[in-house]
């Protein structure tokens, strides 16, 4: 990046992780709706983690799966009201019934 022909750690890290996001679109705790392809509808959920550098998010209904910023454009939308975390979502109910 500085043109000296030597890749230092900072340049390597930048190449691997990309430029930091100017401002993340989401914060942990945001109530959103996620479009579930498996059930073909929007479901209420909550963002539980945000990757600061990439903007990827993890949802309570897709634990362990990072939703990349590009995917968020079609699969996530903001909710109009507040998120009630005490009420299980349709996807959570379905997941619980599939596991049991």
XYZ file of C-alpha atoms in Angstrom:
100
model
C 0.000 0.000 0.000
C 2.850 2.337 0.678
C 4.608 1.100 -2.474
C 7.837 -0.065 -0.818
C 7.478 -3.639 -2.112
C 7.301 -5.107 1.405
C 4.008 -6.209 2.941
C 3.954 -5.375 6.643
C 1.426 -6.800 9.106
C -0.916 -3.810 8.841
C -1.039 -4.121 5.039
C -1.542 -7.881 5.282
C -4.369 -7.472 7.796
C -6.022 -4.854 5.591
C -5.806 -7.173 2.574
C -7.360 -10.076 4.470
C -10.017 -8.231 6.485
C -10.743 -5.277 4.217
C -11.279 -1.656 5.105
C -13.121 -1.000 8.364
C -16.767 -0.034 7.943
C -17.374 3.673 8.356
C -20.435 2.993 10.480
C -22.096 -0.309 11.185
C -25.696 -0.497 9.990
C -26.698 -2.510 13.066
C -25.866 -2.790 16.750
C -26.236 -5.770 19.040
C -29.731 -5.742 20.498
C -31.429 -4.303 17.413
C -34.784 -5.887 16.706
C -35.038 -6.858 13.040
C -36.909 -9.149 10.719
C -35.067 -11.900 8.874
C -36.414 -13.476 5.704
C -36.268 -17.213 6.231
C -35.971 -18.994 2.919
C -36.886 -22.294 4.558
C -40.323 -21.096 5.681
C -40.727 -18.377 3.056
C -41.596 -15.497 5.367
C -40.230 -12.705 7.545
C -39.590 -13.597 11.194
C -38.871 -11.343 14.162
C -35.426 -11.741 15.647
C -32.630 -9.870 17.372
C -29.058 -9.075 16.379
C -26.774 -10.627 18.982
C -23.358 -9.750 17.525
C -21.932 -7.323 14.966
C -18.511 -7.816 13.408
C -17.046 -4.310 13.600
C -14.739 -4.601 10.594
C -16.995 -6.383 8.078
C -20.478 -5.370 9.284
C -21.567 -9.025 9.354
C -24.209 -9.825 11.961
C -25.261 -12.853 13.948
C -28.952 -13.337 14.750
C -30.562 -15.117 17.669
C -32.462 -17.313 15.190
C -29.282 -18.311 13.303
C -26.816 -18.856 16.137
C -23.289 -19.512 14.899
C -23.973 -18.124 11.394
C -22.626 -14.754 10.274
C -24.884 -12.931 7.838
C -22.597 -10.945 5.505
C -23.332 -7.310 4.710
C -24.239 -8.226 1.135
C -26.829 -10.795 2.310
C -28.348 -8.305 4.752
C -29.617 -6.165 1.882
C -32.208 -8.786 0.949
C -32.602 -10.842 4.121
C -32.836 -8.215 6.903
C -35.140 -5.312 7.540
C -35.770 -3.032 10.467
C -38.875 -3.576 12.528
C -41.362 -0.774 13.043
C -41.982 -1.517 16.704
C -39.990 -2.730 19.649
C -38.687 -6.249 19.867
C -40.178 -8.407 22.608
C -37.438 -10.899 23.487
C -39.745 -12.785 25.859
C -41.992 -13.846 22.960
C -40.552 -16.743 20.959
C -40.527 -16.126 17.224
C -42.039 -18.475 14.670
C -38.574 -19.632 13.609
C -37.552 -20.251 17.233
C -40.724 -22.314 17.797
C -40.054 -24.299 14.647
C -36.421 -24.876 15.619
C -37.438 -26.062 19.091
C -39.991 -28.480 17.633
C -37.425 -29.816 15.132
C -34.906 -30.439 17.921
C -37.343 -32.102 20.332
